[in-house]
Amino acid sequence: MAGTSSQENISTRQRKLAELARIEPKLELTTIAHHIEVVWLEEAWRRTRKDGAAGVDGVTAAQYAANLEENLTRLLERFKTGRYRAPAVRRVHLPKPGTGKTRPIGIPTLEDKVLQRAVLMALEPIFEQDFLDCAYGFRPGRGAHQALERLWGGLMAMGGGWVIDLDIQNFFDDVDRNWLRNFLGQRVRDGVICRAIGKWLNAGIMEGGQLHYPEQGTPQGGVISPLLANLYLHHVLDLWFAQAVKPRLQGSAFEVRFADDAVLVFEREEDARRVLAVLGKRLAKYGLRLHPDKTRLIDFRKPRRKGQSFQYLGFTHYWGRSRKGRWVVKRKTARDRLSRSLQAINHWCRRHRHWPIPAQQAALSRKLKGHYAYYGIVGNSQSLARFLYEVRRRWYKWLSRRNRERMNWDHFGRLYKRYPLPPPRLVHGIARRVATP
């Protein structure tokens, strides 16, 4: 297996790819696949999750690892010679709590995940040199909280503005593969790499025992898909907004994008309305559609009236007074996200109400800490406290129903002292840096 020296060798190669891409921004790279060797696949294997569901072949991580070196050697040979056949992606639908809807999730085979991870390790250093600072989703060292910080800082510096809350309908299903290949070819022309990506794009989807082959879209759930999605929107939206739109505006503007979830912020109303008028046409040229109900223009200037707010990345953004009485942009957990989280907690408590109390406390504590880990930003303490209170209520509700004699609140209070849940906690250094004045 790849040891420390092998990992360092891989990191060195990635840095060389990144440096070449940085100093030659117009260069089309034709020789990349030679970097992918057995040790590269071993590192890709190490980075691949082993506890995920099996794909269409039913092979688990334990089964694949039983003969790992031989399996990876054969995989490399098939990849390099073009004999690798991308298996169909198994699609399942997971319920969205509180919505009555489902989310389609693609499950590639374990071997497919390993090879996609290996190709991602080669392509990511290259495209990271091209992607703009406005893009945050599924990029190394970037995440939702950095996007929230950028949005907060931009709104505060501008004193608010006009916000286009942009929602692309069924993005992953509507990506035009011809355009995607075109965007990929502007930077990478390695035949082995491009052939493998083409096979992943054309691999069928197994759903409900039926195999079908969509002509559009990228395979959701694939390791390579987030990079391809970022590449697509880099050309369709980010570059267009930075190079074609902003120079023609009367006032200042900026974009913040996390995967396919983006907001465009403008200083002047007329600029925002002009861009909104052409935005749908721009996306339609590349096979994408604005959601007619979810895409909207919001007047988010410093408040002249109540009710100015919009949602982004699970938070409601609104104007409020700081402790010193200044108008500042504040964030709180979005109502629908809070409701969905509580419904999931309620469902869990109902299903596990007969577990031992210590086991319930441990599981609920993990869920609360996970909630705090995302929503624990400065200014959101009230929503975090409410979430904890509602979780306690639901825990009490289902504990009181597991015996014939109902537990009263006093009894639960004594039990809670023995088995407390973690209190709300602000956990983000980023959040502390953007604390309101």
Short mmCIF file of C-alpha atoms in Angstrom, two decimals:
data_model
loop_
_atom_site.label_atom_id
_atom_site.label_comp_id
_atom_site.label_asym_id
_atom_site.label_seq_id
_atom_site.Cartn_x
_atom_site.Cartn_y
_atom_site.Cartn_z
CA MET A 1 0.00 0.00 0.00
CA ALA A 2 1.02 3.63 -0.55
CA GLY A 3 3.13 4.83 2.34
CA THR A 4 4.19 8.30 3.40
CA SER A 5 6.91 8.53 0.74
CA SER A 6 4.44 7.52 -1.99
CA GLN A 7 1.94 10.13 -0.77
CA GLU A 8 4.67 12.77 -0.84
CA ASN A 9 5.60 11.71 -4.39
CA ILE A 10 1.97 12.06 -5.46
CA SER A 11 1.72 15.49 -3.81
CA THR A 12 4.88 16.56 -5.66
CA ARG A 13 3.40 15.48 -8.99
CA GLN A 14 0.17 17.32 -8.21
CA ARG A 15 2.11 20.49 -7.41
CA LYS A 16 3.96 20.21 -10.73
CA LEU A 17 0.65 19.85 -12.59
CA ALA A 18 -0.72 22.86 -10.74
CA GLU A 19 2.36 24.95 -11.45
CA LEU A 20 2.30 24.06 -15.15
CA ALA A 21 -1.38 25.00 -15.36
CA ARG A 22 -0.76 28.24 -13.48
CA ILE A 23 2.10 29.52 -15.63
CA GLU A 24 0.47 28.38 -18.89
CA PRO A 25 -3.22 29.35 -18.54
CA LYS A 26 -3.92 28.70 -22.25
CA LEU A 27 -2.01 25.42 -22.51
CA GLU A 28 -3.93 22.30 -23.53
CA LEU A 29 -2.46 19.43 -21.51
CA THR A 30 -2.11 16.24 -23.54
CA THR A 31 -0.09 14.00 -21.18
CA ILE A 32 -1.61 13.54 -17.75
CA ALA A 33 -2.57 9.87 -17.48
CA HIS A 34 1.06 8.73 -17.16
CA HIS A 35 1.01 10.11 -13.60
CA ILE A 36 -1.64 7.54 -12.66
CA GLU A 37 0.22 4.41 -11.60
CA VAL A 38 -0.48 1.64 -9.08
CA VAL A 39 0.71 3.78 -6.14
CA TRP A 40 -1.59 6.56 -7.38
CA LEU A 41 -4.51 4.11 -7.37
CA GLU A 42 -3.50 2.93 -3.91
CA GLU A 43 -3.73 6.50 -2.66
CA ALA A 44 -7.07 6.88 -4.42
CA TRP A 45 -8.21 3.71 -2.66
CA ARG A 46 -7.08 5.14 0.68
CA ARG A 47 -9.14 8.29 0.09
CA THR A 48 -12.26 6.40 -0.97
CA ARG A 49 -15.00 5.82 1.58
CA LYS A 50 -15.27 2.16 2.47
CA ASP A 51 -18.64 2.22 4.25
CA GLY A 52 -20.82 3.27 1.34
CA ALA A 53 -23.50 1.16 -0.30
CA ALA A 54 -22.42 -1.28 -3.01
CA GLY A 55 -22.98 -0.51 -6.67
CA VAL A 56 -24.61 -2.67 -9.34
CA ASP A 57 -21.92 -5.35 -9.01
CA GLY A 58 -22.57 -5.79 -5.26
CA VAL A 59 -18.83 -5.72 -4.45
CA THR A 60 -18.05 -4.37 -0.97
CA ALA A 61 -14.83 -2.75 0.24
CA ALA A 62 -13.91 -5.85 2.24
CA GLN A 63 -14.28 -8.07 -0.81
CA TYR A 64 -12.25 -5.75 -3.02
CA ALA A 65 -9.53 -5.32 -0.39
CA ALA A 66 -9.08 -9.10 -0.07
CA ASN A 67 -7.05 -9.02 -3.29
CA LEU A 68 -6.34 -5.31 -3.49
CA GLU A 69 -2.98 -5.17 -5.24
CA GLU A 70 -4.05 -7.48 -8.04
CA ASN A 71 -7.39 -5.69 -8.42
CA LEU A 72 -5.72 -2.29 -8.71
CA THR A 73 -3.11 -3.58 -11.14
CA ARG A 74 -5.82 -4.98 -13.41
CA LEU A 75 -7.82 -1.77 -13.07
CA LEU A 76 -4.82 0.31 -14.13
CA GLU A 77 -4.17 -1.90 -17.15
CA ARG A 78 -7.78 -1.65 -18.33
CA PHE A 79 -7.77 2.12 -17.78
CA LYS A 80 -4.56 2.70 -19.74
CA THR A 81 -5.48 0.41 -22.65
CA GLY A 82 -9.05 1.69 -22.95
CA ARG A 83 -10.60 -1.66 -22.05
CA TYR A 84 -12.19 -0.26 -18.89
CA ARG A 85 -15.98 -0.28 -19.16
CA ALA A 86 -17.81 2.11 -16.88
CA PRO A 87 -20.54 0.17 -15.08
CA ALA A 88 -24.06 1.52 -14.70
CA VAL A 89 -24.77 3.71 -11.71
CA ARG A 90 -27.33 2.37 -9.27
CA ARG A 91 -29.86 5.10 -8.46
CA VAL A 92 -31.90 5.24 -5.30
CA HIS A 93 -34.28 7.92 -4.04
CA LEU A 94 -33.85 9.21 -0.50
CA PRO A 95 -36.70 11.13 1.15
CA LYS A 96 -36.24 14.83 1.90
CA PRO A 97 -37.48 15.22 5.48
CA GLY A 98 -40.54 17.40 5.77
CA THR A 99 -41.01 17.93 2.02
CA GLY A 100 -42.70 14.76 0.81
CA LYS A 101 -40.16 14.71 -2.02
CA THR A 102 -37.15 12.52 -2.71
CA ARG A 103 -33.59 13.20 -3.77
CA PRO A 104 -32.02 10.93 -6.43
CA ILE A 105 -28.63 9.56 -5.38
CA GLY A 106 -26.30 7.70 -7.72
CA ILE A 107 -24.20 4.85 -6.31
CA PRO A 108 -21.24 3.85 -8.53
CA THR A 109 -19.38 0.60 -8.00
CA LEU A 110 -16.48 0.69 -5.56
CA GLU A 111 -13.91 0.18 -8.33
CA ASP A 112 -15.47 3.00 -10.32
CA LYS A 113 -15.16 5.28 -7.28
CA VAL A 114 -11.47 4.44 -6.96
CA LEU A 115 -10.72 5.18 -10.61
CA GLN A 116 -12.77 8.38 -10.56
CA ARG A 117 -10.88 9.45 -7.44
CA ALA A 118 -7.57 8.80 -9.21
CA VAL A 119 -8.60 10.89 -12.22
CA LEU A 120 -9.89 13.62 -9.91
CA MET A 121 -6.51 13.71 -8.15
CA ALA A 122 -4.88 14.43 -11.52
CA LEU A 123 -7.41 16.99 -12.80
CA GLU A 124 -8.15 18.96 -9.66
CA PRO A 125 -4.72 20.67 -9.39
CA ILE A 126 -5.09 21.82 -13.01
CA PHE A 127 -8.58 23.27 -12.86
CA GLU A 128 -8.00 24.83 -9.46
CA GLN A 129 -5.69 27.27 -11.26
CA ASP A 130 -8.55 28.30 -13.57
CA PHE A 131 -11.54 28.47 -11.24
CA LEU A 132 -12.46 31.91 -9.90
CA ASP A 133 -12.55 32.98 -6.26
CA CYS A 134 -16.35 33.31 -6.37
CA ALA A 135 -16.76 29.49 -6.52
CA TYR A 136 -16.66 27.56 -3.23
CA GLY A 137 -18.47 24.23 -3.51
CA PHE A 138 -16.50 20.97 -3.67
CA ARG A 139 -13.12 22.64 -3.93
CA PRO A 140 -10.13 21.85 -1.68
CA GLY A 141 -9.82 24.22 1.26
CA ARG A 142 -13.17 25.87 0.48
CA GLY A 143 -16.60 25.28 1.89
CA ALA A 144 -20.00 26.71 2.69
CA HIS A 145 -18.76 28.86 5.57
CA GLN A 146 -16.16 30.55 3.38
CA ALA A 147 -18.96 31.31 0.90
CA LEU A 148 -21.09 32.72 3.72
CA GLU A 149 -18.18 34.88 4.89
CA ARG A 150 -17.65 36.23 1.37
CA LEU A 151 -21.36 37.02 1.00
CA TRP A 152 -21.52 38.71 4.42
CA GLY A 153 -18.40 40.78 3.79
CA GLY A 154 -19.58 41.85 0.33
CA LEU A 155 -23.02 42.88 1.55
CA MET A 156 -21.57 44.83 4.46
CA ALA A 157 -19.01 46.60 2.26
CA MET A 158 -21.69 47.51 -0.27
CA GLY A 159 -24.24 48.49 2.37
CA GLY A 160 -26.62 45.92 1.00
CA GLY A 161 -27.87 45.82 -2.56
CA TRP A 162 -30.09 44.01 -5.03
CA VAL A 163 -29.74 40.23 -4.81
CA ILE A 164 -30.55 37.74 -7.56
CA ASP A 165 -31.23 34.47 -5.74
CA LEU A 166 -30.43 32.13 -8.62
CA ASP A 167 -31.84 28.61 -8.75
CA ILE A 168 -30.92 26.31 -11.64
CA GLN A 169 -33.60 23.69 -12.18
CA ASN A 170 -32.40 20.06 -12.34
CA PHE A 171 -28.84 21.15 -13.02
CA PHE A 172 -27.12 17.75 -12.84
CA ASP A 173 -29.73 16.20 -15.15
CA ASP A 174 -29.59 18.99 -17.76
CA VAL A 175 -25.85 19.44 -18.29
CA ASP A 176 -25.16 19.33 -22.03
CA ARG A 177 -22.43 16.73 -22.51
CA ASN A 178 -21.22 18.20 -25.79
CA TRP A 179 -20.59 21.54 -24.12
CA LEU A 180 -18.97 19.78 -21.17
CA ARG A 181 -16.57 17.95 -23.46
CA ASN A 182 -15.81 21.24 -25.16
CA PHE A 183 -14.99 22.93 -21.86
CA LEU A 184 -12.86 19.97 -20.78
CA GLY A 185 -10.98 19.97 -24.10
CA GLN A 186 -10.01 23.62 -23.70
CA ARG A 187 -7.65 22.52 -20.94
CA VAL A 188 -7.21 18.74 -21.05
CA ARG A 189 -6.73 16.69 -24.23
CA ASP A 190 -5.22 13.54 -22.76
CA GLY A 191 -6.90 10.73 -24.68
CA VAL A 192 -6.90 8.25 -21.79
CA ILE A 193 -8.44 10.75 -19.36
CA CYS A 194 -11.03 12.10 -21.82
CA ARG A 195 -12.03 8.59 -22.89
CA ALA A 196 -12.65 7.55 -19.28
CA ILE A 197 -14.74 10.67 -18.59
CA GLY A 198 -16.76 10.01 -21.73
CA LYS A 199 -17.49 6.49 -20.52
CA TRP A 200 -18.65 7.77 -17.13
CA LEU A 201 -20.93 10.30 -18.80
CA ASN A 202 -22.46 7.63 -21.01
CA ALA A 203 -22.74 4.90 -18.37
CA GLY A 204 -26.33 3.84 -17.86
CA ILE A 205 -28.46 4.31 -14.78
CA MET A 206 -29.97 1.29 -13.06
CA GLU A 207 -33.21 2.27 -11.36
CA GLY A 208 -35.92 -0.05 -10.15
CA GLY A 209 -34.37 -2.94 -12.06
CA GLN A 210 -34.48 -1.00 -15.34
CA LEU A 211 -31.39 0.21 -17.19
CA HIS A 212 -31.64 3.44 -19.17
CA TYR A 213 -29.17 5.80 -20.82
CA PRO A 214 -29.89 9.53 -20.44
CA GLU A 215 -28.48 11.70 -23.21
CA GLN A 216 -27.85 14.67 -20.91
CA GLY A 217 -26.50 15.24 -17.42
CA THR A 218 -23.68 14.08 -15.21
CA PRO A 219 -23.88 11.04 -12.92
CA GLN A 220 -24.91 12.29 -9.48
CA GLY A 221 -23.02 10.48 -6.77
CA GLY A 222 -19.92 10.05 -8.92
CA VAL A 223 -16.65 11.22 -7.40
CA ILE A 224 -15.79 13.12 -10.58
CA SER A 225 -19.19 14.82 -10.91
CA PRO A 226 -18.58 17.85 -8.62
CA LEU A 227 -15.45 18.80 -10.57
CA LEU A 228 -17.31 18.48 -13.88
CA ALA A 229 -20.19 20.56 -12.48
CA ASN A 230 -17.77 23.28 -11.35
CA LEU A 231 -16.07 23.23 -14.74
CA TYR A 232 -19.43 23.65 -16.49
CA LEU A 233 -20.61 26.56 -14.36
CA HIS A 234 -17.15 28.13 -14.45
CA HIS A 235 -17.63 28.65 -18.18
CA VAL A 236 -21.39 29.16 -18.28
CA LEU A 237 -21.77 31.53 -15.32
CA ASP A 238 -18.58 32.58 -13.52
CA LEU A 239 -16.46 33.68 -16.48
CA TRP A 240 -19.46 35.26 -18.20
CA PHE A 241 -20.35 37.30 -15.12
CA ALA A 242 -16.74 38.35 -14.43
CA GLN A 243 -15.65 39.13 -18.01
CA ALA A 244 -18.81 40.04 -19.94
CA VAL A 245 -21.28 41.35 -17.35
CA LYS A 246 -19.38 43.28 -14.67
CA PRO A 247 -17.47 45.59 -17.07
CA ARG A 248 -20.82 46.77 -18.51
CA LEU A 249 -22.48 47.59 -15.18
CA GLN A 250 -23.00 51.09 -13.80
CA GLY A 251 -22.30 50.02 -10.21
CA SER A 252 -20.35 47.35 -8.39
CA ALA A 253 -21.44 43.70 -8.21
CA PHE A 254 -20.17 40.31 -7.06
CA GLU A 255 -21.06 36.62 -7.27
CA VAL A 256 -20.94 33.86 -4.68
CA ARG A 257 -21.47 30.30 -5.90
CA PHE A 258 -21.51 27.02 -4.01
CA ALA A 259 -21.85 24.18 -6.55
CA ASP A 260 -25.04 25.06 -8.49
CA ASP A 261 -26.38 27.39 -5.77
CA ALA A 262 -25.46 31.00 -6.55
CA VAL A 263 -26.33 34.57 -5.64
CA LEU A 264 -25.50 37.69 -7.65
CA VAL A 265 -25.37 40.96 -5.70
CA PHE A 266 -25.62 44.41 -7.32
CA GLU A 267 -25.23 47.91 -6.03
CA ARG A 268 -27.79 49.34 -8.46
CA GLU A 269 -31.31 48.10 -9.24
CA GLU A 270 -31.10 48.76 -12.97
CA ASP A 271 -27.99 46.58 -13.24
CA ALA A 272 -29.70 43.73 -11.42
CA ARG A 273 -32.79 43.90 -13.61
CA ARG A 274 -30.75 44.00 -16.83
CA VAL A 275 -28.77 40.91 -15.79
CA LEU A 276 -31.89 39.05 -14.66
CA ALA A 277 -33.46 39.74 -18.05
CA VAL A 278 -30.62 38.00 -19.94
CA LEU A 279 -29.66 35.38 -17.36
CA GLY A 280 -32.27 32.87 -18.50
CA LYS A 281 -31.14 33.18 -22.12
CA ARG A 282 -27.51 32.72 -21.11
CA LEU A 283 -28.26 29.48 -19.26
CA ALA A 284 -30.62 28.23 -21.98
CA LYS A 285 -27.77 28.44 -24.52
CA TYR A 286 -26.07 25.69 -22.52
CA GLY A 287 -29.16 23.59 -21.85
CA LEU A 288 -29.91 24.93 -18.36
CA ARG A 289 -33.09 26.46 -16.95
CA LEU A 290 -33.81 28.97 -14.22
CA HIS A 291 -36.39 27.74 -11.73
CA PRO A 292 -39.37 30.05 -12.41
CA ASP A 293 -40.57 30.11 -8.80
CA LYS A 294 -37.32 29.99 -6.83
CA THR A 295 -35.27 32.51 -8.81
CA ARG A 296 -36.09 36.01 -7.65
CA LEU A 297 -34.79 39.55 -7.25
CA ILE A 298 -34.63 40.84 -3.67
CA ASP A 299 -34.27 44.43 -2.53
CA PHE A 300 -31.70 43.91 0.21
CA ARG A 301 -30.49 47.45 0.76
CA LYS A 302 -30.12 48.80 4.28
CA PRO A 303 -33.63 48.50 5.67
CA ARG A 304 -36.27 51.02 4.85
CA ARG A 305 -38.96 48.57 5.80
CA LYS A 306 -39.21 45.25 7.59
CA GLY A 307 -39.18 41.85 5.93
CA GLN A 308 -36.13 42.17 3.67
CA SER A 309 -34.48 38.76 3.69
CA PHE A 310 -33.32 35.88 1.52
CA GLN A 311 -32.06 32.34 2.06
CA TYR A 312 -28.69 30.98 1.08
CA LEU A 313 -26.88 27.79 2.12
CA GLY A 314 -29.38 27.02 4.87
CA PHE A 315 -29.38 30.48 6.46
CA THR A 316 -31.84 33.35 6.31
CA HIS A 317 -29.96 36.61 5.73
CA TYR A 318 -31.64 39.74 7.10
CA TRP A 319 -30.88 43.20 8.43
CA GLY A 320 -30.80 43.77 12.18
CA ARG A 321 -29.29 45.99 14.81
CA SER A 322 -25.96 45.14 16.41
CA ARG A 323 -25.34 45.57 20.11
CA LYS A 324 -24.01 49.04 19.32
CA GLY A 325 -27.16 49.92 17.40
CA ARG A 326 -25.67 49.70 13.91
CA TRP A 327 -27.43 48.10 10.97
CA VAL A 328 -25.70 44.81 10.12
CA VAL A 329 -26.44 41.72 8.05
CA LYS A 330 -27.43 38.88 10.34
CA ARG A 331 -27.89 35.16 9.70
CA LYS A 332 -30.14 32.59 11.34
CA THR A 333 -31.06 29.01 10.55
CA ALA A 334 -33.59 29.01 7.72
CA ARG A 335 -37.05 28.00 8.88
CA ASP A 336 -37.41 25.11 6.44
CA ARG A 337 -33.99 23.72 7.41
CA LEU A 338 -34.87 23.93 11.10
CA SER A 339 -38.20 22.21 10.47
CA ARG A 340 -36.59 19.42 8.42
CA SER A 341 -33.92 18.82 11.05
CA LEU A 342 -36.52 18.57 13.80
CA GLN A 343 -38.68 16.21 11.77
CA ALA A 344 -35.66 13.97 11.28
CA ILE A 345 -34.99 14.05 15.04
CA ASN A 346 -38.62 13.25 15.77
CA HIS A 347 -38.53 10.30 13.37
CA TRP A 348 -35.33 9.00 14.96
CA CYS A 349 -36.68 9.30 18.51
CA ARG A 350 -39.85 7.44 17.55
CA ARG A 351 -37.95 4.57 15.94
CA HIS A 352 -35.37 4.27 18.74
CA ARG A 353 -37.47 5.06 21.79
CA HIS A 354 -36.80 1.60 23.25
CA TRP A 355 -33.04 1.97 23.14
CA PRO A 356 -31.26 2.33 26.51
CA ILE A 357 -31.18 5.94 27.69
CA PRO A 358 -27.34 6.25 27.50
CA ALA A 359 -27.38 5.03 23.90
CA GLN A 360 -30.11 7.53 22.98
CA GLN A 361 -28.22 10.34 24.67
CA ALA A 362 -25.02 9.48 22.78
CA ALA A 363 -26.79 9.37 19.42
CA LEU A 364 -28.72 12.59 19.98
CA SER A 365 -25.54 14.30 21.18
CA ARG A 366 -23.82 13.38 17.92
CA LYS A 367 -26.74 14.78 15.94
CA LEU A 368 -26.73 18.02 17.92
CA LYS A 369 -22.99 18.47 17.53
CA GLY A 370 -23.36 17.91 13.80
CA HIS A 371 -26.06 20.59 13.71
CA TYR A 372 -23.90 23.01 15.69
CA ALA A 373 -20.93 22.25 13.43
CA TYR A 374 -22.79 23.76 10.48
CA TYR A 375 -25.17 26.29 12.00
CA GLY A 376 -22.93 27.42 14.86
CA ILE A 377 -22.07 30.89 13.55
CA VAL A 378 -22.07 34.18 15.42
CA GLY A 379 -25.55 35.69 15.59
CA ASN A 380 -27.35 32.36 15.38
CA SER A 381 -27.38 31.47 19.08
CA GLN A 382 -31.13 31.91 19.41
CA SER A 383 -31.86 29.40 16.64
CA LEU A 384 -29.39 26.93 18.13
CA ALA A 385 -31.02 27.26 21.56
CA ARG A 386 -34.44 26.72 20.04
CA PHE A 387 -33.21 23.64 18.23
CA LEU A 388 -31.90 22.14 21.47
CA TYR A 389 -35.18 22.95 23.25
CA GLU A 390 -37.24 21.29 20.51
CA VAL A 391 -34.96 18.23 20.48
CA ARG A 392 -35.48 17.87 24.25
CA ARG A 393 -39.26 18.09 23.77
CA ARG A 394 -39.25 15.36 21.16
CA TRP A 395 -36.99 13.15 23.25
CA TYR A 396 -39.35 13.56 26.20
CA LYS A 397 -42.39 12.91 24.01
CA TRP A 398 -41.18 9.51 22.80
CA LEU A 399 -39.62 8.45 26.08
CA SER A 400 -42.95 9.06 27.75
CA ARG A 401 -44.66 6.74 25.27
CA ARG A 402 -42.49 3.69 25.67
CA ASN A 403 -44.14 2.59 28.91
CA ARG A 404 -47.76 2.34 29.95
CA GLU A 405 -47.18 4.88 32.69
CA ARG A 406 -46.40 8.16 30.99
CA MET A 407 -43.27 9.99 32.10
CA ASN A 408 -44.03 13.49 33.39
CA TRP A 409 -41.85 16.51 32.74
CA ASP A 410 -40.38 16.52 36.26
CA HIS A 411 -39.27 12.91 35.87
CA PHE A 412 -37.71 13.76 32.52
CA GLY A 413 -35.96 16.75 34.10
CA ARG A 414 -34.26 14.52 36.67
CA LEU A 415 -33.29 12.06 33.94
CA TYR A 416 -31.94 14.92 31.81
CA LYS A 417 -29.61 16.00 34.61
CA ARG A 418 -28.03 12.54 34.45
CA TYR A 419 -27.97 12.38 30.67
CA PRO A 420 -27.71 15.97 29.38
CA LEU A 421 -27.45 16.95 25.73
CA PRO A 422 -24.65 19.30 24.59
CA PRO A 423 -25.55 23.01 24.80
CA PRO A 424 -25.42 25.31 21.75
CA ARG A 425 -21.91 26.18 20.69
CA LEU A 426 -20.40 28.53 18.14
CA VAL A 427 -17.72 26.43 16.50
CA HIS A 428 -16.52 28.39 13.48
CA GLY A 429 -13.42 30.53 13.56
CA ILE A 430 -14.72 32.08 10.36
CA ALA A 431 -17.91 33.03 12.16
CA ARG A 432 -15.95 34.72 14.90
CA ARG A 433 -13.96 36.76 12.38
CA VAL A 434 -17.16 38.15 10.88
CA ALA A 435 -18.83 38.83 14.23
CA THR A 436 -21.08 41.84 14.12
CA PRO A 437 -19.66 45.07 15.60
#
